[in-house]
Coordinates of C-alpha atoms and ligand atoms in Angstrom, one line a residue:
M769 CA -74.2 -24.7 37.6
L770 CA -71.9 -23.8 40.4
L771 CA -72.1 -21.4 43.3
T772 CA -69.2 -20.9 45.6
I773 CA -69.2 -19.0 48.9
T774 CA -65.9 -18.1 50.5
N775 CA -65.3 -16.8 54.0
T776 CA -62.0 -15.2 54.9
T777 CA -62.9 -14.0 58.4
P778 CA -61.0 -16.3 60.8
D779 CA -62.0 -18.8 61.9
A780 CA -63.1 -19.2 58.3
R781 CA -64.4 -22.7 58.9
D782 CA -67.3 -21.2 60.8
L783 CA -68.9 -21.2 57.4
G784 CA -69.6 -24.9 58.0
W785 CA -71.6 -24.1 61.2
L786 CA -73.6 -21.5 59.4
L787 CA -74.4 -23.7 56.4
H788 CA -75.0 -26.7 58.5
K789 CA -72.6 -28.6 56.3
H790 CA -69.4 -30.1 57.6
P791 CA -66.3 -28.7 55.7
D792 CA -64.7 -32.1 55.6
R793 CA -67.6 -33.9 54.0
V794 CA -69.1 -34.2 50.5
Q795 CA -72.9 -34.3 50.6
A796 CA -75.6 -34.7 48.0
F797 CA -79.3 -33.9 48.1
D798 CA -82.1 -34.9 45.7
L799 CA -84.2 -32.1 44.4
S800 CA -87.2 -32.2 42.1
F801 CA -85.1 -31.1 39.1
G802 CA -81.9 -33.0 39.8
R803 CA -79.2 -33.3 42.4
A804 CA -77.3 -30.8 44.5
H805 CA -73.8 -31.5 45.8
V806 CA -72.1 -29.6 48.6
F807 CA -68.4 -29.8 49.1
Y808 CA -65.5 -27.5 50.3
P809 CA -62.7 -27.1 47.7
E810 CA -60.7 -25.4 50.5
A811 CA -61.3 -25.3 54.2
S812 CA -58.5 -23.7 56.2
A813 CA -58.8 -21.3 59.2
D814 CA -58.0 -18.4 56.9
R815 CA -60.1 -19.2 53.9
C816 CA -63.0 -21.6 53.6
T817 CA -65.1 -22.1 50.4
A818 CA -68.3 -24.0 50.2
A819 CA -69.4 -25.1 46.7
L820 CA -73.0 -25.8 45.7
L821 CA -73.0 -27.7 42.5
L822 CA -76.3 -28.3 40.8
D823 CA -76.7 -31.2 38.5
V824 CA -80.0 -30.4 36.7
D825 CA -81.5 -33.2 34.8
P826 CA -82.9 -31.6 31.6
V827 CA -84.3 -34.9 30.2
G828 CA -86.0 -35.7 33.5
L829 CA -87.5 -32.2 33.6
I830 CA -89.3 -32.9 30.4
R831 CA -90.1 -36.6 30.8
G832 CA -90.2 -37.2 34.5
K833 CA -93.1 -37.1 36.8
N834 CA -91.9 -33.8 38.0
R835 CA -92.4 -32.2 34.7
Q836 CA -92.0 -28.5 35.3
G837 CA -94.7 -26.5 33.6
G838 CA -93.8 -27.0 29.9
L839 CA -91.4 -24.1 29.9
L840 CA -88.5 -26.3 28.8
D841 CA -89.7 -27.4 25.5
Q842 CA -86.5 -28.9 24.2
Y843 CA -83.9 -31.3 25.4
V844 CA -81.0 -29.1 24.6
N845 CA -81.0 -25.8 26.5
D846 CA -78.9 -23.8 28.9
R847 CA -80.8 -24.9 32.0
P848 CA -78.2 -27.3 33.4
F849 CA -75.4 -24.7 33.1
V850 CA -76.7 -21.3 34.1
A851 CA -77.6 -20.0 37.5
S852 CA -81.4 -19.6 37.4
S853 CA -84.4 -20.0 39.6
F854 CA -83.2 -23.6 40.1
M855 CA -80.3 -22.1 42.0
S856 CA -82.7 -20.2 44.3
V857 CA -84.7 -23.3 45.0
A858 CA -81.5 -25.2 45.8
I859 CA -80.3 -22.4 48.2
A860 CA -83.7 -22.5 49.9
Q861 CA -83.7 -26.3 50.3
V862 CA -80.0 -27.1 50.8
F863 CA -79.1 -24.1 52.9
A864 CA -82.6 -23.6 54.5
T865 CA -81.4 -22.9 58.0
A866 CA -78.8 -20.4 56.9
L867 CA -81.3 -18.6 54.6
A868 CA -83.7 -18.4 57.5
G869 CA -81.0 -16.9 59.7
R870 CA -80.6 -19.7 62.2
S871 CA -77.8 -21.8 63.5
K872 CA -78.5 -24.5 66.1
D873 CA -75.1 -24.8 67.5
R874 CA -73.5 -21.4 66.9
P875 CA -76.4 -18.9 67.0
E876 CA -74.0 -16.0 67.6
L877 CA -72.6 -16.4 64.1
V878 CA -75.9 -15.7 62.4
S879 CA -75.7 -11.9 62.7
K880 CA -71.9 -11.7 62.5
P881 CA -70.5 -9.7 59.5
L882 CA -68.1 -12.0 57.6
S883 CA -65.8 -11.1 54.8
L884 CA -67.6 -13.1 52.1
E885 CA -67.2 -13.7 48.4
A886 CA -69.7 -15.5 46.2
G887 CA -68.8 -16.9 42.8
L888 CA -71.4 -17.7 40.1
S889 CA -69.8 -19.6 37.3
V890 CA -72.4 -18.8 34.6
L891 CA -75.0 -16.1 35.1
P892 CA -77.2 -14.9 32.2
S893 CA -77.5 -11.1 32.0
R894 CA -79.0 -9.8 28.8
G895 CA -78.5 -6.3 30.0
G896 CA -74.7 -7.1 30.3
E897 CA -72.4 -5.9 32.9
S898 CA -74.2 -2.7 33.7
F899 CA -77.4 -4.6 34.7
L900 CA -75.4 -6.8 37.1
R901 CA -73.9 -3.6 38.6
R902 CA -77.3 -2.0 39.0
L903 CA -78.6 -4.9 40.9
F904 CA -75.7 -5.7 43.2
E905 CA -73.8 -2.4 43.8
P906 CA -76.6 -0.6 45.6
L907 CA -76.4 -3.5 48.1
G908 CA -72.8 -2.7 48.8
Y909 CA -71.1 -5.5 46.8
D910 CA -67.8 -5.2 44.9
L911 CA -68.2 -7.0 41.6
A912 CA -65.7 -8.7 39.3
I913 CA -67.4 -9.6 36.0
E914 CA -66.2 -11.6 33.1
R915 CA -68.3 -11.7 30.0
H916 CA -68.1 -14.8 27.8
S917 CA -68.1 -14.7 24.0
L918 CA -70.6 -16.9 22.1
D919 CA -67.8 -19.0 20.8
D920 CA -64.1 -18.6 21.3
Q921 CA -63.4 -20.0 17.8
F922 CA -65.6 -17.3 16.2
P923 CA -65.0 -13.9 17.9
Q924 CA -67.0 -12.2 15.1
W925 CA -70.2 -13.7 16.6
G926 CA -69.8 -11.4 19.5
D927 CA -70.7 -11.8 23.1
S928 CA -73.1 -14.2 24.8
P929 CA -75.4 -13.1 27.5
Y930 CA -73.4 -15.3 30.0
H931 CA -71.1 -13.9 32.7
T932 CA -69.0 -15.2 35.4
L933 CA -69.6 -13.1 38.5
R934 CA -67.7 -12.7 41.7
L935 CA -69.3 -10.7 44.5
A936 CA -67.5 -9.5 47.6
R937 CA -69.0 -7.9 50.7
T938 CA -68.6 -8.0 54.5
C939 CA -72.0 -8.9 55.8
P940 CA -73.9 -11.7 57.7
L941 CA -74.1 -14.8 55.5
Q942 CA -77.9 -14.7 55.6
E943 CA -77.9 -11.4 53.7
L944 CA -75.7 -12.7 51.0
L945 CA -77.9 -15.8 50.5
T946 CA -81.1 -13.7 50.6
H947 CA -79.8 -11.4 47.9
L948 CA -78.8 -14.3 45.7
Y949 CA -82.1 -16.0 46.3
V950 CA -84.0 -13.0 45.0
L951 CA -81.6 -11.6 42.4
V952 CA -80.5 -14.7 40.5
P953 CA -84.0 -15.4 39.1
V954 CA -84.3 -11.7 38.3
L955 CA -81.4 -12.1 35.9
D956 CA -82.8 -15.2 34.2
N957 CA -85.7 -15.0 31.8
Y958 CA -87.2 -18.4 32.5
K959 CA -88.9 -19.4 35.6
H960 CA -89.4 -23.1 36.2
Y961 CA -92.1 -22.7 38.8
Y962 CA -95.4 -21.1 38.6
V963 CA -95.4 -17.5 39.5
G964 CA -98.3 -16.6 41.7
Q965 CA -99.3 -15.2 45.0
E966 CA -96.9 -17.5 46.8
E967 CA -94.0 -16.0 44.9
L968 CA -95.2 -12.6 45.8
T969 CA -95.2 -13.6 49.5
K970 CA -91.7 -15.0 49.2
L971 CA -90.4 -11.9 47.5
L972 CA -91.8 -9.7 50.2
A973 CA -90.5 -11.9 53.0
K974 CA -87.1 -12.3 51.5
G975 CA -87.0 -8.6 50.4
E976 CA -87.7 -7.4 53.9
G977 CA -85.2 -4.8 55.1
W978 CA -83.5 -4.1 51.8
L979 CA -85.7 -4.3 48.7
A980 CA -87.8 -1.3 49.7
A981 CA -84.7 1.0 49.5
H982 CA -83.2 -0.6 46.4
P983 CA -83.2 1.9 43.5
E984 CA -84.1 -0.9 41.1
K985 CA -86.9 -2.3 43.2
E986 CA -89.5 -1.9 40.5
L987 CA -87.5 -3.8 38.0
I988 CA -86.7 -6.5 40.5
A989 CA -90.3 -6.9 41.5
K990 CA -91.4 -7.1 37.8
R991 CA -88.8 -9.6 36.8
Y992 CA -89.0 -11.7 39.9
L993 CA -92.7 -11.9 39.4
K994 CA -92.2 -12.7 35.8
Y995 CA -93.7 -9.6 34.4
Q996 CA -97.1 -10.2 35.9
P997 CA -98.0 -6.5 36.3
S998 CA -100.7 -7.0 38.9
L999 CA -98.5 -9.0 41.2
A1000 CA -95.6 -6.6 40.8
R1001 CA -98.0 -3.7 41.6
Q1002 CA -99.0 -5.3 44.8
A1003 CA -95.4 -6.0 45.7
L1004 CA -94.4 -2.4 45.1
A1005 CA -97.3 -1.0 47.0
Q1006 CA -96.5 -3.2 50.0
L1007 CA -92.8 -2.4 49.7
V1008 CA -93.7 1.3 49.9
E1009 CA -95.7 0.7 53.1
D1010 CA -92.8 -1.3 54.6
D1011 CA -90.5 1.4 53.7
T1012 CA -92.2 3.9 55.9
T1013 CA -92.1 1.6 59.0
D1014 CA -88.5 0.7 58.2
S1015 CA -87.3 4.2 58.5
L1016 CA -87.7 3.8 62.3
T1017 CA -85.0 1.8 64.0
S1018 CA -86.3 -1.2 65.9
D1019 CA -85.8 0.7 69.1
E1020 CA -87.9 3.6 67.9
R1021 CA -90.6 1.4 66.4
P1022 CA -93.6 1.3 68.7
D1023 CA -94.4 -2.2 70.0
P1024 CA -97.6 -2.5 68.0
N1025 CA -99.9 -3.6 70.8
Q1026 CA -98.2 -2.7 74.0
D1027 CA -100.1 0.3 75.3
E1028 CA -103.3 -1.2 74.2
Q1029 CA -102.6 -4.5 76.0
V1030 CA -101.8 -2.7 79.2
L1031 CA -105.0 -0.8 79.2
E1032 CA -107.0 -3.8 78.2
R1033 CA -105.5 -6.2 80.7
Q1034 CA -107.2 -4.1 83.5
L1035 CA -110.5 -4.9 81.8
S1036 CA -109.8 -8.2 80.3
L1037 CA -111.5 -6.4 77.4
N1038 CA -109.6 -8.5 75.0
D1039 CA -111.1 -11.7 76.3
Q1040 CA -114.6 -10.3 76.2
R1041 CA -114.1 -9.1 72.7
I1042 CA -112.8 -12.4 71.4
G1043 CA -115.7 -14.1 73.2
T1044 CA -118.3 -11.8 71.6
V1045 CA -116.8 -12.1 68.1
L1046 CA -116.7 -15.8 68.4
A1047 CA -120.3 -15.9 69.5
A1048 CA -121.3 -13.8 66.4
I1049 CA -119.4 -16.1 64.1
R1050 CA -120.9 -19.2 65.6
A1051 CA -124.3 -17.8 65.3
S1052 CA -123.7 -17.2 61.6
R1053 CA -123.1 -21.0 61.2
A1054 CA -120.0 -20.4 59.2
A1055 CA -117.9 -23.3 58.1
S1056 CA -115.1 -21.2 56.7
V1057 CA -113.8 -18.1 58.4
L1058 CA -111.3 -15.4 57.6
D1059 CA -109.5 -13.5 60.3
L1060 CA -108.4 -10.3 58.5
G1061 CA -105.5 -8.5 60.3
C1062 CA -105.2 -11.6 62.5
G1063 CA -102.2 -10.2 64.4
E1064 CA -100.7 -12.7 66.7
G1065 CA -103.6 -15.1 66.3
R1066 CA -105.7 -14.6 69.4
L1067 CA -108.9 -15.2 67.6
L1068 CA -107.5 -18.0 65.4
R1069 CA -106.8 -20.0 68.5
E1070 CA -110.4 -19.9 69.6
L1071 CA -111.7 -20.5 66.1
L1072 CA -109.7 -23.8 66.1
T1073 CA -111.8 -25.0 69.0
V1074 CA -115.1 -24.7 67.0
K1075 CA -115.7 -28.1 65.4
E1076 CA -118.1 -26.8 62.8
I1077 CA -115.4 -24.6 61.2
D1078 CA -113.3 -26.6 58.8
R1079 CA -111.4 -23.8 57.1
I1080 CA -109.7 -20.9 58.9
V1081 CA -107.4 -18.4 57.3
G1082 CA -105.5 -15.7 59.1
L1083 CA -104.2 -12.8 57.0
D1084 CA -101.9 -10.0 58.1
V1085 CA -99.6 -7.5 56.5
S1086 CA -97.0 -8.0 59.2
I1087 CA -94.7 -11.0 58.7
R1088 CA -93.5 -10.7 62.3
S1089 CA -97.0 -11.0 63.6
L1090 CA -97.6 -14.1 61.4
E1091 CA -94.4 -15.7 62.7
I1092 CA -95.5 -15.1 66.3
A1093 CA -99.0 -16.5 65.4
S1094 CA -97.5 -19.5 63.9
E1095 CA -95.4 -20.2 67.0
R1096 CA -98.2 -19.5 69.4
L1097 CA -100.6 -21.8 67.6
R1098 CA -97.8 -24.4 67.3
L1099 CA -98.7 -24.9 63.7
D1100 CA -95.7 -27.1 63.0
R1101 CA -96.8 -29.5 65.8
L1102 CA -100.5 -29.7 65.0
P1103 CA -101.7 -33.1 64.0
D1104 CA -102.4 -33.3 60.2
R1105 CA -106.1 -33.1 60.4
Q1106 CA -106.0 -29.9 62.5
R1107 CA -103.2 -28.5 60.4
G1108 CA -105.3 -28.9 57.3
R1109 CA -108.0 -26.6 58.8
I1110 CA -105.8 -23.5 59.2
E1111 CA -103.6 -21.4 57.1
L1112 CA -101.7 -18.1 57.6
M1113 CA -101.3 -15.8 54.7
H1114 CA -99.2 -12.7 54.2
G1115 CA -101.2 -10.0 52.4
S1116 CA -102.6 -6.5 52.7
L1117 CA -106.3 -5.5 53.0
M1118 CA -105.5 -2.6 50.6
Y1119 CA -105.4 -4.9 47.6
R1120 CA -107.9 -7.3 46.0
D1121 CA -106.8 -10.8 46.8
R1122 CA -108.5 -13.8 45.2
R1123 CA -107.4 -16.0 48.1
L1124 CA -110.0 -14.3 50.3
E1125 CA -113.0 -15.2 48.1
G1126 CA -115.5 -17.9 48.9
F1127 CA -115.6 -17.7 52.7
D1128 CA -118.7 -17.8 54.9
A1129 CA -117.5 -15.2 57.5
A1130 CA -114.8 -12.8 58.1
A1131 CA -113.6 -11.2 61.4
V1132 CA -111.9 -7.8 61.3
I1133 CA -111.0 -7.2 64.9
E1134 CA -109.4 -3.9 65.9
V1135 CA -107.9 -3.4 62.5
V1136 CA -109.7 -0.5 60.7
E1137 CA -108.4 2.1 63.1
H1138 CA -104.9 1.2 61.9
L1139 CA -105.8 2.2 58.3
D1140 CA -105.3 5.7 57.0
P1141 CA -108.7 7.2 56.5
P1142 CA -108.1 7.9 52.7
R1143 CA -107.5 4.2 52.3
L1144 CA -110.6 3.0 54.0
A1145 CA -112.4 2.9 50.7
A1146 CA -109.9 0.4 49.3
F1147 CA -110.4 -1.7 52.4
E1148 CA -114.1 -1.6 51.9
R1149 CA -113.9 -2.8 48.3
V1150 CA -111.5 -5.6 49.2
V1151 CA -113.7 -7.0 51.9
F1152 CA -117.2 -6.1 51.0
R1153 CA -117.1 -6.2 47.2
H1154 CA -114.4 -8.8 46.3
A1155 CA -114.0 -11.2 49.2
R1156 CA -117.7 -10.7 50.0
P1157 CA -118.3 -13.2 52.8
R1158 CA -121.9 -13.6 54.0
T1159 CA -121.0 -12.3 57.4
V1160 CA -118.5 -9.7 58.5
V1161 CA -117.9 -9.1 62.2
L1162 CA -115.9 -5.9 62.7
T1163 CA -114.8 -4.3 65.9
T1164 CA -113.1 -0.9 66.7
P1165 CA -112.6 1.2 69.8
N1166 CA -115.3 3.6 71.0
R1167 CA -113.5 6.8 71.5
E1168 CA -116.1 8.2 73.9
Y1169 CA -115.2 5.5 76.4
N1170 CA -111.6 6.7 76.6
A1171 CA -112.8 9.3 79.1
M1172 CA -113.0 6.4 81.6
W1173 CA -109.2 6.0 81.5
D1174 CA -107.3 8.7 83.4
G1175 CA -104.1 8.5 81.3
L1176 CA -106.0 9.3 78.1
V1177 CA -108.0 12.4 79.1
I1178 CA -106.7 15.7 77.8
D1179 CA -109.6 17.9 78.6
P1180 CA -112.3 16.8 81.0
P1181 CA -115.9 16.9 79.7
S1182 CA -117.9 20.2 80.0
P1183 CA -121.6 20.5 79.7
D1184 CA -121.1 21.4 76.0
H1185 CA -118.3 19.1 75.0
P1186 CA -117.5 15.4 75.5
A1187 CA -114.1 14.7 77.0
N1188 CA -111.2 15.3 74.7
T1189 CA -109.0 12.2 74.9
K1190 CA -105.8 10.8 73.4
L1191 CA -106.1 7.7 71.2
R1192 CA -105.5 4.3 72.9
H1193 CA -102.5 3.4 70.8
A1194 CA -99.8 5.2 68.9
D1195 CA -100.5 3.4 65.7
H1196 CA -104.2 4.2 65.6
R1197 CA -105.0 6.6 62.8
F1198 CA -108.3 7.5 64.4
E1199 CA -110.9 6.2 66.9
W1200 CA -114.5 6.7 66.2
T1201 CA -117.3 7.8 68.5
R1202 CA -120.4 5.6 68.4
A1203 CA -122.1 8.0 66.0
E1204 CA -119.1 8.1 63.7
F1205 CA -118.8 4.3 63.5
R1206 CA -122.5 3.9 62.8
A1207 CA -122.3 6.4 60.0
W1208 CA -119.4 4.7 58.4
A1209 CA -120.8 1.2 58.8
E1210 CA -124.2 2.1 57.6
G1211 CA -122.6 3.8 54.5
V1212 CA -120.7 0.6 53.8
A1213 CA -123.8 -1.6 54.2
D1214 CA -125.6 0.7 51.8
R1215 CA -122.9 0.8 49.2
Y1216 CA -122.3 -3.0 49.2
A1217 CA -125.8 -4.3 49.9
Y1218 CA -125.3 -5.6 53.4
A1219 CA -127.4 -5.2 56.5
V1220 CA -125.6 -4.1 59.7
R1221 CA -126.5 -4.4 63.3
F1222 CA -124.5 -3.0 66.3
L1223 CA -123.5 -4.7 69.5
P1224 CA -121.6 -3.5 72.5
V1225 CA -118.5 -5.3 73.7
G1226 CA -117.6 -4.8 77.4
P1227 CA -119.4 -2.8 80.0
D1228 CA -122.0 -0.5 78.3
D1229 CA -121.7 2.8 80.2
P1230 CA -125.0 4.7 80.1
A1231 CA -123.4 7.9 79.0
L1232 CA -120.2 6.8 77.1
G1233 CA -121.2 3.4 75.7
P1234 CA -119.0 0.3 75.7
P1235 CA -115.2 0.3 75.3
T1236 CA -115.4 -1.6 72.0
Q1237 CA -118.0 -1.3 69.4
M1238 CA -119.0 -4.1 67.0
G1239 CA -120.8 -4.2 63.8
V1240 CA -122.2 -7.4 62.3
F1241 CA -122.7 -7.1 58.5
T1242 CA -124.7 -9.7 56.7
C1243 CA -125.7 -10.2 53.1
E1244 CA -127.9 -12.7 51.2
Ligands
SAH672 N1 -107.0 -8.8 65.1 C1 -105.9 -8.9 66.0 C2 -104.8 -7.9 65.8 C3 -105.3 -6.4 65.9 S1 -103.9 -5.3 65.7 C4 -106.4 -8.9 67.4 O1 -107.5 -8.6 67.7 O2 -105.6 -9.3 68.3 C5 -104.1 -4.8 64.0 C6 -103.5 -5.8 63.0 O3 -103.9 -5.3 61.7 C7 -102.0 -5.8 63.1 O4 -101.6 -7.2 63.2 C8 -101.6 -5.2 61.8 O5 -100.4 -5.8 61.2 C9 -102.8 -5.5 60.9 N2 -102.9 -4.7 59.7 C10 -102.7 -3.3 59.7 N3 -102.9 -2.9 58.4 C11 -103.2 -4.0 57.6 C12 -103.4 -4.2 56.2 N4 -103.4 -3.1 55.4 N5 -103.6 -5.4 55.8 C13 -103.6 -6.5 56.7 N6 -103.4 -6.3 58.0 C14 -103.2 -5.1 58.5

């Protein structure tokens, strides 16, 4: 199984910097299913080609300790020869830095569009040439396709599903690798690894920025997730959500927390909130805690300091926030024992997620106001019916308190009306008064058999109440 990548933008040998593989060397890497070799059949300043040759060990797959899920039930099969999910795994392992869009020595190359060609020697496509075109042409690739007959000696047997494909496009290398990583397994019927939530997370991460707009996104999600309809549905729903944010350019996109942070710095409200939430979680004597909509991980950091908590999971729909959280918490540098206590997960609170079941407590800090009101019911089911931790600590702004902040007041209060104010943040879909929050929270408690009590966070103004309101839900 052979993948070649050719760069014809001078200096073409820059490809070596991007792939982190020297053009003058031959290298080999052990993978769980065999060995990968990287070498450059040509490496001039005008044209440089890197080849990734996979030597899949079909016997080892069946016999060896790395037996891969029983899918390969015979010794003779096409696995060693066709591009498949093995190719994706090899790309992810051998070209990890390039796939992640990093280059230690030449970072400026990462986003540089290069005139690239990729060649896949044997690619299965049961839908033939048209299916290959439907996948790659919307992404801007020029395709050259050669279909192979089943046997040259017997033309009457007709065509095989195997094709040789050449793709050409001017784009950053990372984009080409990402498209191959997702689309090669889509073409192959087998999947050597277990398809589960982790694959969904990968698809969403690798699909960021292009999959939501792809006309075949449904088919891609279904096939990538190996026809597991529930996973594919989740993927599509999340892609649709991403799509709406992606329609803004990064300049137009509001910095999710900026305005809020400025306001809150004056009050150090954020610190008070985290302190109050932490106290409520400690009081619940939880040993396992979810931080739902964990953002950049402010609460997670505090949870790590509580010895009694041995399992902490932060979940967020924003991959960017999770990356920042991971950096801030220095997850890659934590000692093993600490590292084992905490996990970050990509997911949405709109969809039932089995990974969230079985926890003692959950924090939902300043998240509900980001959800569209018609979707609150879905959130309630996910948290209170399915995940169902014994304790849920939930905070949200108190809109009444906005009258304390000059910049937010539109109409000052009159004897008959409370002040009319703007919301604290552009992404808030609503902010509740104390009465509105109580009504919602008591409704939830009623519907899902929880008890709820309310606590103020921050200075409790006699007329307007506190800036943040908190509900602590508990069930037996
Ligand atoms: N709890 C954090 C972040 C609050 S900002 C803190 O207090 O600092 C709101 C967070 O909710 C953002 O990180 C946003 O990405 C996340 N979020 C919004 N909608 C979500 C959804 N449907 N599922 C999961 N997280 C969501």
